[in-house]
Amino acid sequence: MSMVSQSMDVIDAWLSSTLGQAAPRVSGRVLLAVNSSAHVDALRGTLRASVHPDSEARYLLHPEAFKIFSCAAGCANLIDDVSDLLHARSGLWTVVLVLEAERAPVSHVAGIVGRFWRQARCTHASATRALNADCRRTLFALSTSLGSDALWSSAHAPFPTAET
């Protein structure tokens, strides 16, 4: 199965949880593995294909909603940077895409997965802020050039993946 079809399935399942509600019950999440150079375009294409034009989720397609964090240089402040974004966009439709997630500190990726994925409220405390944001309308995407098995084998976490 291709990355686009698998990620579409994961995103469709998250978006379908909005039926009869203004927002999903929890934040969405998708792991994009292997061909990282295609992930930005593939995720945007998947969202365009998955979001109904009359749905509130159409706001995921707005340029202000799509936030990219590149970890090419290591992402020393990734968890705090994502927390700052969530604080600023609490309750708004948002896509948080972390490129080259394998280069980020493991504790930061674990923090995003443990505190933000599939959560109604995203919480995190830093030296300067205590985050307690509504993140039900947030889709978190981790992009990596690693295969999904290699990425998550040490964490023993059964996350849906999308590989190309």
PDB file of C-alpha atoms in Angstrom:
ATOM      1  CA  MET A   1       0.000   0.000   0.000  1.00  0.00           C
ATOM      2  CA  SER A   2       1.372   3.432  -0.905  1.00  0.00           C
ATOM      3  CA  MET A   3       2.094   6.277   1.494  1.00  0.00           C
ATOM      4  CA  VAL A   4      -0.751   8.324   0.030  1.00  0.00           C
ATOM      5  CA  SER A   5      -3.384   5.600   0.403  1.00  0.00           C
ATOM      6  CA  GLN A   6      -2.294   4.669   3.941  1.00  0.00           C
ATOM      7  CA  SER A   7      -2.097   8.255   5.128  1.00  0.00           C
ATOM      8  CA  MET A   8      -5.443   8.949   3.476  1.00  0.00           C
ATOM      9  CA  ASP A   9      -6.970   6.082   5.486  1.00  0.00           C
ATOM     10  CA  VAL A  10      -5.524   7.441   8.752  1.00  0.00           C
ATOM     11  CA  ILE A  11      -6.601  11.008   7.984  1.00  0.00           C
ATOM     12  CA  ASP A  12     -10.059   9.906   6.776  1.00  0.00           C
ATOM     13  CA  ALA A  13     -10.611   8.008  10.027  1.00  0.00           C
ATOM     14  CA  TRP A  14      -9.674  11.097  12.056  1.00  0.00           C
ATOM     15  CA  LEU A  15     -11.855  13.408   9.974  1.00  0.00           C
ATOM     16  CA  SER A  16     -14.811  10.999  10.109  1.00  0.00           C
ATOM     17  CA  SER A  17     -14.830  11.385  13.896  1.00  0.00           C
ATOM     18  CA  THR A  18     -16.220  14.906  13.327  1.00  0.00           C
ATOM     19  CA  LEU A  19     -19.558  13.590  12.085  1.00  0.00           C
ATOM     20  CA  GLY A  20     -22.240  15.334  14.108  1.00  0.00           C
ATOM     21  CA  GLN A  21     -19.605  17.340  16.004  1.00  0.00           C
ATOM     22  CA  ALA A  22     -17.781  20.630  15.457  1.00  0.00           C
ATOM     23  CA  ALA A  23     -14.381  19.014  16.091  1.00  0.00           C
ATOM     24  CA  PRO A  24     -12.813  15.561  16.279  1.00  0.00           C
ATOM     25  CA  ARG A  25     -12.731  14.021  19.765  1.00  0.00           C
ATOM     26  CA  VAL A  26      -8.910  13.947  19.778  1.00  0.00           C
ATOM     27  CA  SER A  27      -5.999  15.210  17.678  1.00  0.00           C
ATOM     28  CA  GLY A  28      -5.031  13.341  14.549  1.00  0.00           C
ATOM     29  CA  ARG A  29      -1.681  11.729  13.836  1.00  0.00           C
ATOM     30  CA  VAL A  30       0.164  10.162  10.973  1.00  0.00           C
ATOM     31  CA  LEU A  31       3.694   8.843  10.543  1.00  0.00           C
ATOM     32  CA  LEU A  32       5.159   9.372   7.077  1.00  0.00           C
ATOM     33  CA  ALA A  33       8.112   7.052   6.474  1.00  0.00           C
ATOM     34  CA  VAL A  34      10.763   6.260   3.847  1.00  0.00           C
ATOM     35  CA  ASN A  35      10.537   8.807   0.970  1.00  0.00           C
ATOM     36  CA  SER A  36      10.683  12.012   3.015  1.00  0.00           C
ATOM     37  CA  SER A  37      11.240  14.271   0.007  1.00  0.00           C
ATOM     38  CA  ALA A  38       7.664  13.572  -1.108  1.00  0.00           C
ATOM     39  CA  HIS A  39       5.957  14.022   2.265  1.00  0.00           C
ATOM     40  CA  VAL A  40       4.968  17.707   2.146  1.00  0.00           C
ATOM     41  CA  ASP A  41       3.281  17.426  -1.249  1.00  0.00           C
ATOM     42  CA  ALA A  42       1.774  14.041  -0.438  1.00  0.00           C
ATOM     43  CA  LEU A  43       0.296  15.271   2.851  1.00  0.00           C
ATOM     44  CA  ARG A  44      -1.168  18.375   1.219  1.00  0.00           C
ATOM     45  CA  GLY A  45      -2.593  16.230  -1.594  1.00  0.00           C
ATOM     46  CA  THR A  46      -4.065  13.768   0.876  1.00  0.00           C
ATOM     47  CA  LEU A  47      -5.729  16.584   2.795  1.00  0.00           C
ATOM     48  CA  ARG A  48      -7.145  18.097  -0.417  1.00  0.00           C
ATOM     49  CA  ALA A  49      -8.601  14.704  -1.345  1.00  0.00           C
ATOM     50  CA  SER A  50      -9.895  13.870   2.151  1.00  0.00           C
ATOM     51  CA  VAL A  51     -11.474  17.123   3.315  1.00  0.00           C
ATOM     52  CA  HIS A  52     -15.055  17.746   2.219  1.00  0.00           C
ATOM     53  CA  PRO A  53     -15.410  21.336   0.939  1.00  0.00           C
ATOM     54  CA  ASP A  54     -18.385  22.004   3.257  1.00  0.00           C
ATOM     55  CA  SER A  55     -16.637  20.611   6.339  1.00  0.00           C
ATOM     56  CA  GLU A  56     -14.991  22.814   8.954  1.00  0.00           C
ATOM     57  CA  ALA A  57     -11.900  20.683   8.344  1.00  0.00           C
ATOM     58  CA  ARG A  58     -11.443  22.602   5.069  1.00  0.00           C
ATOM     59  CA  TYR A  59      -9.490  25.104   7.178  1.00  0.00           C
ATOM     60  CA  LEU A  60      -6.656  22.541   7.293  1.00  0.00           C
ATOM     61  CA  LEU A  61      -6.016  23.568   3.689  1.00  0.00           C
ATOM     62  CA  HIS A  62      -5.432  27.232   4.564  1.00  0.00           C
ATOM     63  CA  PRO A  63      -1.740  28.231   4.292  1.00  0.00           C
ATOM     64  CA  GLU A  64      -1.755  29.631   7.865  1.00  0.00           C
ATOM     65  CA  ALA A  65      -2.913  26.258   9.191  1.00  0.00           C
ATOM     66  CA  PHE A  66      -0.021  24.254   7.724  1.00  0.00           C
ATOM     67  CA  LYS A  67       3.073  24.601   9.935  1.00  0.00           C
ATOM     68  CA  ILE A  68       6.347  22.881   9.070  1.00  0.00           C
ATOM     69  CA  PHE A  69       9.211  22.271  11.499  1.00  0.00           C
ATOM     70  CA  SER A  70      12.427  21.095   9.846  1.00  0.00           C
ATOM     71  CA  CYS A  71      14.792  19.034  11.955  1.00  0.00           C
ATOM     72  CA  ALA A  72      17.630  19.061   9.414  1.00  0.00           C
ATOM     73  CA  ALA A  73      19.777  20.852  12.016  1.00  0.00           C
ATOM     74  CA  GLY A  74      18.581  18.781  14.959  1.00  0.00           C
ATOM     75  CA  CYS A  75      15.514  20.636  16.354  1.00  0.00           C
ATOM     76  CA  ALA A  76      17.008  21.405  19.759  1.00  0.00           C
ATOM     77  CA  ASN A  77      13.786  23.163  20.852  1.00  0.00           C
ATOM     78  CA  LEU A  78      11.212  21.106  18.954  1.00  0.00           C
ATOM     79  CA  ILE A  79       8.841  20.341  21.843  1.00  0.00           C
ATOM     80  CA  ASP A  80       8.863  23.978  23.002  1.00  0.00           C
ATOM     81  CA  ASP A  81       8.439  25.309  19.453  1.00  0.00           C
ATOM     82  CA  VAL A  82       5.471  22.990  18.838  1.00  0.00           C
ATOM     83  CA  SER A  83       4.037  23.943  22.252  1.00  0.00           C
ATOM     84  CA  ASP A  84       4.299  27.647  21.374  1.00  0.00           C
ATOM     85  CA  LEU A  85       2.463  26.997  18.118  1.00  0.00           C
ATOM     86  CA  LEU A  86      -0.269  25.009  19.900  1.00  0.00           C
ATOM     87  CA  HIS A  87      -0.680  27.790  22.440  1.00  0.00           C
ATOM     88  CA  ALA A  88      -1.078  30.370  19.666  1.00  0.00           C
ATOM     89  CA  ARG A  89      -3.475  28.186  17.629  1.00  0.00           C
ATOM     90  CA  SER A  90      -5.437  26.510  20.444  1.00  0.00           C
ATOM     91  CA  GLY A  91      -8.723  25.262  19.036  1.00  0.00           C
ATOM     92  CA  LEU A  92      -7.895  26.213  15.440  1.00  0.00           C
ATOM     93  CA  TRP A  93      -7.527  23.777  12.558  1.00  0.00           C
ATOM     94  CA  THR A  94      -3.784  23.141  12.288  1.00  0.00           C
ATOM     95  CA  VAL A  95      -1.352  20.747  10.628  1.00  0.00           C
ATOM     96  CA  VAL A  96       1.947  20.278  12.490  1.00  0.00           C
ATOM     97  CA  LEU A  97       4.453  18.585  10.178  1.00  0.00           C
ATOM     98  CA  VAL A  98       7.864  17.661  11.595  1.00  0.00           C
ATOM     99  CA  LEU A  99      10.327  16.956   8.780  1.00  0.00           C
ATOM    100  CA  GLU A 100      13.338  14.715   9.409  1.00  0.00           C
ATOM    101  CA  ALA A 101      11.921  13.716  12.787  1.00  0.00           C
ATOM    102  CA  GLU A 102      14.702  11.140  13.194  1.00  0.00           C
ATOM    103  CA  ARG A 103      17.146  14.061  13.704  1.00  0.00           C
ATOM    104  CA  ALA A 104      15.153  15.541  16.605  1.00  0.00           C
ATOM    105  CA  PRO A 105      15.990  14.643  20.199  1.00  0.00           C
ATOM    106  CA  VAL A 106      14.225  11.386  21.031  1.00  0.00           C
ATOM    107  CA  SER A 107      12.722  12.951  24.153  1.00  0.00           C
ATOM    108  CA  HIS A 108      11.086  15.659  22.018  1.00  0.00           C
ATOM    109  CA  VAL A 109       9.551  13.176  19.590  1.00  0.00           C
ATOM    110  CA  ALA A 110       8.428  11.062  22.560  1.00  0.00           C
ATOM    111  CA  GLY A 111       6.894  14.188  24.112  1.00  0.00           C
ATOM    112  CA  ILE A 112       4.941  14.983  20.963  1.00  0.00           C
ATOM    113  CA  VAL A 113       3.745  11.398  20.606  1.00  0.00           C
ATOM    114  CA  GLY A 114       2.997  10.925  24.308  1.00  0.00           C
ATOM    115  CA  ARG A 115       1.422  14.289  25.111  1.00  0.00           C
ATOM    116  CA  PHE A 116      -0.103  15.489  21.848  1.00  0.00           C
ATOM    117  CA  TRP A 117      -1.070  12.521  19.623  1.00  0.00           C
ATOM    118  CA  ARG A 118      -4.705  11.423  20.054  1.00  0.00           C
ATOM    119  CA  GLN A 119      -5.320  13.970  22.819  1.00  0.00           C
ATOM    120  CA  ALA A 120      -8.217  16.405  23.273  1.00  0.00           C
ATOM    121  CA  ARG A 121      -5.967  18.702  25.303  1.00  0.00           C
ATOM    122  CA  CYS A 122      -2.258  19.044  24.667  1.00  0.00           C
ATOM    123  CA  THR A 123      -0.256  19.696  27.810  1.00  0.00           C
ATOM    124  CA  HIS A 124       3.412  20.499  28.324  1.00  0.00           C
ATOM    125  CA  ALA A 125       5.332  22.534  30.886  1.00  0.00           C
ATOM    126  CA  SER A 126       8.518  24.373  29.975  1.00  0.00           C
ATOM    127  CA  ALA A 127      10.635  26.927  31.793  1.00  0.00           C
ATOM    128  CA  THR A 128       8.469  29.763  30.472  1.00  0.00           C
ATOM    129  CA  ARG A 129       4.985  28.376  29.825  1.00  0.00           C
ATOM    130  CA  ALA A 130       2.485  25.768  30.908  1.00  0.00           C
ATOM    131  CA  LEU A 131       0.601  24.588  27.836  1.00  0.00           C
ATOM    132  CA  ASN A 132      -2.963  23.343  28.162  1.00  0.00           C
ATOM    133  CA  ALA A 133      -4.379  23.812  24.657  1.00  0.00           C
ATOM    134  CA  ASP A 134      -7.367  22.415  22.790  1.00  0.00           C
ATOM    135  CA  CYS A 135      -5.697  20.350  20.076  1.00  0.00           C
ATOM    136  CA  ARG A 136      -8.671  18.320  18.784  1.00  0.00           C
ATOM    137  CA  ARG A 137      -8.458  20.159  15.455  1.00  0.00           C
ATOM    138  CA  THR A 138      -4.716  19.522  15.088  1.00  0.00           C
ATOM    139  CA  LEU A 139      -3.207  16.922  12.784  1.00  0.00           C
ATOM    140  CA  PHE A 140       0.325  15.912  13.814  1.00  0.00           C
ATOM    141  CA  ALA A 141       2.530  14.406  11.106  1.00  0.00           C
ATOM    142  CA  LEU A 142       6.037  13.079  11.680  1.00  0.00           C
ATOM    143  CA  SER A 143       8.117  12.691   8.531  1.00  0.00           C
ATOM    144  CA  THR A 144      11.205  10.504   8.429  1.00  0.00           C
ATOM    145  CA  SER A 145      13.425   8.915   5.824  1.00  0.00           C
ATOM    146  CA  LEU A 146      13.665   5.818   8.016  1.00  0.00           C
ATOM    147  CA  GLY A 147      11.365   2.874   7.536  1.00  0.00           C
ATOM    148  CA  SER A 148       8.536   2.804  10.053  1.00  0.00           C
ATOM    149  CA  ASP A 149       9.799  -0.451  11.590  1.00  0.00           C
ATOM    150  CA  ALA A 150      13.246   1.024  12.272  1.00  0.00           C
ATOM    151  CA  LEU A 151      11.807   4.267  13.621  1.00  0.00           C
ATOM    152  CA  TRP A 152       9.424   2.771  16.151  1.00  0.00           C
ATOM    153  CA  SER A 153      11.071  -0.561  17.010  1.00  0.00           C
ATOM    154  CA  SER A 154      12.687   0.760  20.176  1.00  0.00           C
ATOM    155  CA  ALA A 155       9.481   2.447  21.302  1.00  0.00           C
ATOM    156  CA  HIS A 156       7.328  -0.675  20.675  1.00  0.00           C
ATOM    157  CA  ALA A 157       4.524   1.643  19.572  1.00  0.00           C
ATOM    158  CA  PRO A 158       1.955   0.332  17.055  1.00  0.00           C
ATOM    159  CA  PHE A 159       1.250   3.570  15.154  1.00  0.00           C
ATOM    160  CA  PRO A 160      -0.416   3.615  11.742  1.00  0.00           C
ATOM    161  CA  THR A 161       2.205   4.421   9.131  1.00  0.00           C
ATOM    162  CA  ALA A 162       2.323   5.569   5.582  1.00  0.00           C
ATOM    163  CA  GLU A 163       5.297   4.366   3.545  1.00  0.00           C
ATOM    164  CA  THR A 164       6.245   5.031  -0.037  1.00  0.00           C
TER     165      THR A 164
END
